[in-house]
mmCIF file of C-alpha atoms in Angstrom:
data_model
loop_
_atom_site.group_PDB
_atom_site.id
_atom_site.type_symbol
_atom_site.label_atom_id
_atom_site.label_comp_id
_atom_site.label_asym_id
_atom_site.label_seq_id
_atom_site.Cartn_x
_atom_site.Cartn_y
_atom_site.Cartn_z
ATOM 1 C CA MET T 816 62.147 70.588 111.621
ATOM 2 C CA THR T 817 66.669 71.648 111.324
ATOM 3 C CA PRO T 818 66.122 71.902 107.453
ATOM 4 C CA ILE T 819 63.886 75.347 108.364
ATOM 5 C CA LEU T 820 66.171 76.758 111.314
ATOM 6 C CA GLU T 821 68.921 76.652 109.318
ATOM 7 C CA LEU T 822 66.988 78.502 106.423
ATOM 8 C CA ILE T 823 66.072 81.078 108.608
ATOM 9 C CA LYS T 824 68.998 81.391 110.074
ATOM 10 C CA HIS T 825 71.006 82.344 107.268
ATOM 11 C CA LEU T 826 67.734 84.692 105.924
ATOM 12 C CA GLY T 827 68.735 86.132 108.685
ATOM 13 C CA LEU T 828 72.624 86.848 108.015
ATOM 14 C CA GLY T 829 71.469 87.876 104.237
ATOM 15 C CA ILE T 830 69.073 90.415 105.525
ATOM 16 C CA VAL T 831 72.434 92.223 108.135
ATOM 17 C CA SER T 832 74.868 91.547 104.972
ATOM 18 C CA LEU T 833 72.366 93.704 102.869
ATOM 19 C CA LEU T 834 72.503 96.277 105.133
ATOM 20 C CA LEU T 835 75.376 96.772 105.539
ATOM 21 C CA PHE T 836 76.573 96.529 102.283
ATOM 22 C CA ILE T 837 73.591 99.271 101.743
ATOM 23 C CA GLY T 838 74.859 101.192 104.594
ATOM 24 C CA VAL T 839 78.254 100.899 103.424
ATOM 25 C CA CYS T 840 77.897 102.669 99.631
ATOM 26 C CA MET T 841 75.147 104.998 101.725
ATOM 27 C CA ALA T 842 78.468 106.486 103.397
ATOM 28 C CA ASP T 843 80.169 105.836 100.174
ATOM 29 C CA ILE T 844 78.592 108.234 97.937
ATOM 30 C CA GLY T 845 78.205 110.990 101.271
ATOM 31 C CA LYS T 846 81.417 111.700 100.715
ATOM 32 C CA THR T 847 81.822 112.238 97.277
ATOM 33 C CA LYS T 848 78.642 114.121 97.808
ATOM 34 C CA GLU T 849 79.829 115.841 100.073
ATOM 35 C CA PHE T 850 83.527 115.584 98.673
ATOM 36 C CA MET T 851 81.879 116.980 94.891
ATOM 37 C CA ASN T 852 80.048 120.077 97.688
ATOM 38 C CA LEU T 853 83.760 120.398 98.191
ATOM 39 C CA ILE T 854 85.064 121.048 95.273
ATOM 40 C CA LYS T 855 82.185 123.198 93.453
ATOM 41 C CA GLU T 856 82.548 126.078 96.472
ATOM 42 C CA VAL T 857 85.790 126.609 95.768
ATOM 43 C CA ARG T 858 85.710 126.927 91.887
ATOM 44 C CA ASN T 859 83.259 129.442 92.767
ATOM 45 C CA GLU T 860 86.259 131.257 94.745
ATOM 46 C CA TYR T 861 87.815 131.763 91.026
ATOM 47 C CA PRO T 862 86.873 134.055 87.907
ATOM 48 C CA GLU T 863 84.552 132.813 85.632
ATOM 49 C CA ASP T 864 86.647 132.723 82.453
ATOM 50 C CA SER T 865 89.127 130.552 85.002
ATOM 51 C CA ILE T 866 90.628 127.159 83.917
ATOM 52 C CA GLU T 867 90.009 126.725 87.802
ATOM 53 C CA ARG T 868 86.403 127.359 87.397
ATOM 54 C CA LYS T 869 86.174 125.408 83.859
ATOM 55 C CA ILE T 870 87.241 121.780 85.123
ATOM 56 C CA PRO T 871 84.115 119.807 85.650
ATOM 57 C CA ILE T 872 83.671 118.643 89.968
ATOM 58 C CA SER T 873 83.353 115.256 87.952
ATOM 59 C CA PHE T 874 86.202 115.279 86.701
ATOM 60 C CA VAL T 875 88.254 116.746 89.954
ATOM 61 C CA ALA T 876 85.928 113.736 92.226
ATOM 62 C CA THR T 877 87.690 111.258 89.819
ATOM 63 C CA VAL T 878 91.016 112.106 90.179
ATOM 64 C CA ALA T 879 90.293 111.810 94.432
ATOM 65 C CA ALA T 880 88.458 109.109 94.739
ATOM 66 C CA ALA T 881 90.900 107.180 92.606
ATOM 67 C CA GLU T 882 93.668 108.256 95.098
ATOM 68 C CA THR T 883 92.399 107.857 98.204
ATOM 69 C CA GLY T 884 90.668 104.725 97.575
ATOM 70 C CA ASN T 885 87.096 106.368 97.608
ATOM 71 C CA PHE T 886 87.716 108.543 100.357
ATOM 72 C CA ASN T 887 88.642 105.784 103.073
ATOM 73 C CA PHE T 888 92.700 106.315 102.951
ATOM 74 C CA GLU T 889 93.354 102.917 103.298
ATOM 75 C CA ASN T 890 97.484 102.221 103.327
ATOM 76 C CA ALA T 891 97.800 105.887 103.190
ATOM 77 C CA PRO T 892 97.378 107.140 106.885
ATOM 78 C CA THR T 893 100.231 109.814 105.244
ATOM 79 C CA ALA T 894 98.091 111.041 103.060
ATOM 80 C CA LYS T 895 95.218 111.294 104.840
ATOM 81 C CA ALA T 896 96.871 113.404 107.829
ATOM 82 C CA ALA T 897 98.337 115.700 105.060
ATOM 83 C CA ASN T 898 94.560 116.206 103.180
ATOM 84 C CA ASN T 899 96.121 114.530 100.436
ATOM 85 C CA PHE T 900 93.126 113.512 98.259
ATOM 86 C CA PHE T 901 95.223 113.916 94.342
ATOM 87 C CA GLY T 902 98.626 112.169 95.939
ATOM 88 C CA MET T 903 100.594 115.164 94.507
ATOM 89 C CA HIS T 904 103.893 114.477 95.489
ATOM 90 C CA ALA T 905 106.144 117.440 96.340
ATOM 91 C CA SER T 906 109.067 117.934 95.149
ATOM 92 C CA SER T 907 112.772 119.170 96.424
ATOM 93 C CA ASN T 908 111.426 122.651 94.795
ATOM 94 C CA TYR T 909 108.964 122.359 96.846
ATOM 95 C CA MET T 910 110.288 121.600 100.511
ATOM 96 C CA LYS T 911 112.910 123.913 100.469
ATOM 97 C CA ASP T 912 109.672 126.729 99.979
ATOM 98 C CA ASN T 913 107.798 125.723 101.904
ATOM 99 C CA PRO T 914 109.693 123.596 104.965
ATOM 100 C CA ASP T 915 106.371 122.992 106.301
ATOM 101 C CA LYS T 916 103.627 121.558 103.938
ATOM 102 C CA PHE T 917 105.174 118.713 103.192
ATOM 103 C CA MET T 918 104.873 114.946 105.046
ATOM 104 C CA THR T 919 106.921 112.067 104.199
ATOM 105 C CA THR T 920 105.148 108.614 103.884
ATOM 106 C CA THR T 921 107.480 105.364 105.935
ATOM 107 C CA GLY T 922 108.345 104.456 102.302
ATOM 108 C CA GLY T 923 110.084 107.611 102.117
ATOM 109 C CA ALA T 924 107.810 110.294 99.346
ATOM 110 C CA ASN T 925 107.425 112.966 100.073
ATOM 111 C CA LEU T 926 103.955 114.360 99.924
ATOM 112 C CA ARG T 927 102.349 117.648 99.290
ATOM 113 C CA LYS T 928 100.731 119.143 103.123
ATOM 114 C CA TYR T 929 97.248 120.725 103.748
ATOM 115 C CA ASP T 930 95.806 122.452 106.091
ATOM 116 C CA ASN T 931 92.199 121.642 105.094
ATOM 117 C CA MET T 932 90.651 119.251 101.890
ATOM 118 C CA LYS T 933 89.609 122.807 100.100
ATOM 119 C CA ASP T 934 93.024 123.208 100.080
ATOM 120 C CA SER T 935 94.191 120.020 98.619
ATOM 121 C CA ILE T 936 90.961 120.238 96.017
ATOM 122 C CA ARG T 937 93.040 124.399 95.463
ATOM 123 C CA GLY T 938 96.376 122.592 94.737
ATOM 124 C CA TYR T 939 95.415 119.875 92.600
ATOM 125 C CA LEU T 940 93.949 123.042 90.542
ATOM 126 C CA ASN T 941 96.191 125.209 90.273
ATOM 127 C CA LEU T 942 98.234 122.339 89.788
ATOM 128 C CA LEU T 943 95.955 121.413 86.790
ATOM 129 C CA ALA T 944 95.347 125.119 85.257
ATOM 130 C CA THR T 945 99.676 126.041 85.720
ATOM 131 C CA ASP T 946 101.151 122.065 85.313
ATOM 132 C CA ASP T 947 102.792 121.201 81.262
ATOM 133 C CA ARG T 948 102.201 117.575 82.598
ATOM 134 C CA TYR T 949 98.467 118.529 82.279
ATOM 135 C CA GLU T 950 98.330 119.806 79.109
ATOM 136 C CA ASP T 951 96.355 117.644 77.661
ATOM 137 C CA VAL T 952 93.648 117.530 80.270
ATOM 138 C CA ARG T 953 93.623 120.801 79.113
ATOM 139 C CA LYS T 954 93.518 120.353 75.681
ATOM 140 C CA ALA T 955 90.657 117.841 76.333
ATOM 141 C CA LYS T 956 88.382 120.731 78.103
ATOM 142 C CA GLY T 957 85.763 121.102 76.763
ATOM 143 C CA LYS T 958 85.036 117.665 75.541
ATOM 144 C CA GLY T 959 83.965 115.713 78.139
ATOM 145 C CA VAL T 960 85.529 114.062 81.261
ATOM 146 C CA GLU T 961 86.720 111.223 79.830
ATOM 147 C CA ALA T 962 88.689 113.021 77.632
ATOM 148 C CA MET T 963 90.251 114.686 79.887
ATOM 149 C CA LEU T 964 90.678 111.580 82.075
ATOM 150 C CA LYS T 965 92.968 109.929 78.761
ATOM 151 C CA GLY T 966 95.056 113.010 79.251
ATOM 152 C CA MET T 967 96.319 112.144 82.081
ATOM 153 C CA SER T 968 98.395 110.000 80.264
ATOM 154 C CA PRO T 969 101.232 111.199 80.156
ATOM 155 C CA TYR T 970 101.905 112.085 83.679
ATOM 156 C CA ALA T 971 100.726 108.490 85.235
ATOM 157 C CA GLN T 972 103.422 106.308 86.915
ATOM 158 C CA ASP T 973 100.704 103.543 86.030
ATOM 159 C CA PRO T 974 100.480 102.861 82.641
ATOM 160 C CA LYS T 975 96.174 101.282 84.259
ATOM 161 C CA TYR T 976 96.051 105.030 85.707
ATOM 162 C CA VAL T 977 94.170 105.906 82.854
ATOM 163 C CA GLU T 978 91.622 103.349 83.335
ATOM 164 C CA LYS T 979 91.316 102.949 86.760
ATOM 165 C CA LEU T 980 90.611 107.063 86.269
ATOM 166 C CA LEU T 981 87.769 105.631 84.323
ATOM 167 C CA SER T 982 86.205 102.406 85.481
ATOM 168 C CA VAL T 983 85.930 105.316 88.908
ATOM 169 C CA TYR T 984 84.882 107.788 86.908
ATOM 170 C CA LYS T 985 81.712 105.663 85.240
ATOM 171 C CA ASN T 986 81.161 103.335 88.028
ATOM 172 C CA GLN T 987 81.307 105.432 90.809
ATOM 173 C CA ILE T 988 81.287 109.268 89.993
ATOM 174 C CA LYS T 989 78.351 109.901 87.469
ATOM 175 C CA ALA T 990 76.374 107.124 89.657
ATOM 176 C CA VAL T 991 76.707 109.732 92.336
ATOM 177 C CA LEU T 992 75.530 112.468 89.304
ATOM 178 C CA GLU T 993 73.066 110.696 87.842
ATOM 179 C CA THR T 994 70.852 110.322 91.328
ATOM 180 C CA GLN T 995 71.703 113.576 92.957
ATOM 181 C CA ASN T 996 67.860 114.872 92.425
ATOM 182 C CA MET T 997 67.414 111.600 94.230
ATOM 183 C CA LEU T 998 66.680 111.033 97.798
ATOM 184 C CA VAL T 999 70.205 109.633 98.701
ATOM 185 C CA PRO T 1000 72.126 111.018 100.727
#
């Protein structure tokens, strides 16, 4: 009788673990879809022929998901408080011109601060459209999201950054896009 009770206990723990895992995955999918909808809204603010409007939603969502740890900001309380979804640092010129629009992390890095998620998205789209470091990303526009993500290599400090972005895109963002019409929250 004892082995049967032990088996039932393990089966029950397995079911509970599975339900918790599914709940976490659904929450992550929900966060991703919500953020992608915000990107769409912000992009629609720009003229149809603008660079900002042509940058794929999935590209922007991939960078945000990678920079925020799947929108959870784990170990990044300053970035969360700053609504900085893209890890955008504040240069000395930026801080001089925007004295109330940056926050300093406990590690000493200065991050741009935004009033809300949409402002963060606007800031990132502007950076992509105007900063010379993102020229390779702009040149890859129209060649697919993966080509654009590979264009991030000159900018990245982490030598494996592009690999991380491609992994997030393939394993998370692309999956959300493929389930867009399914009954997933």
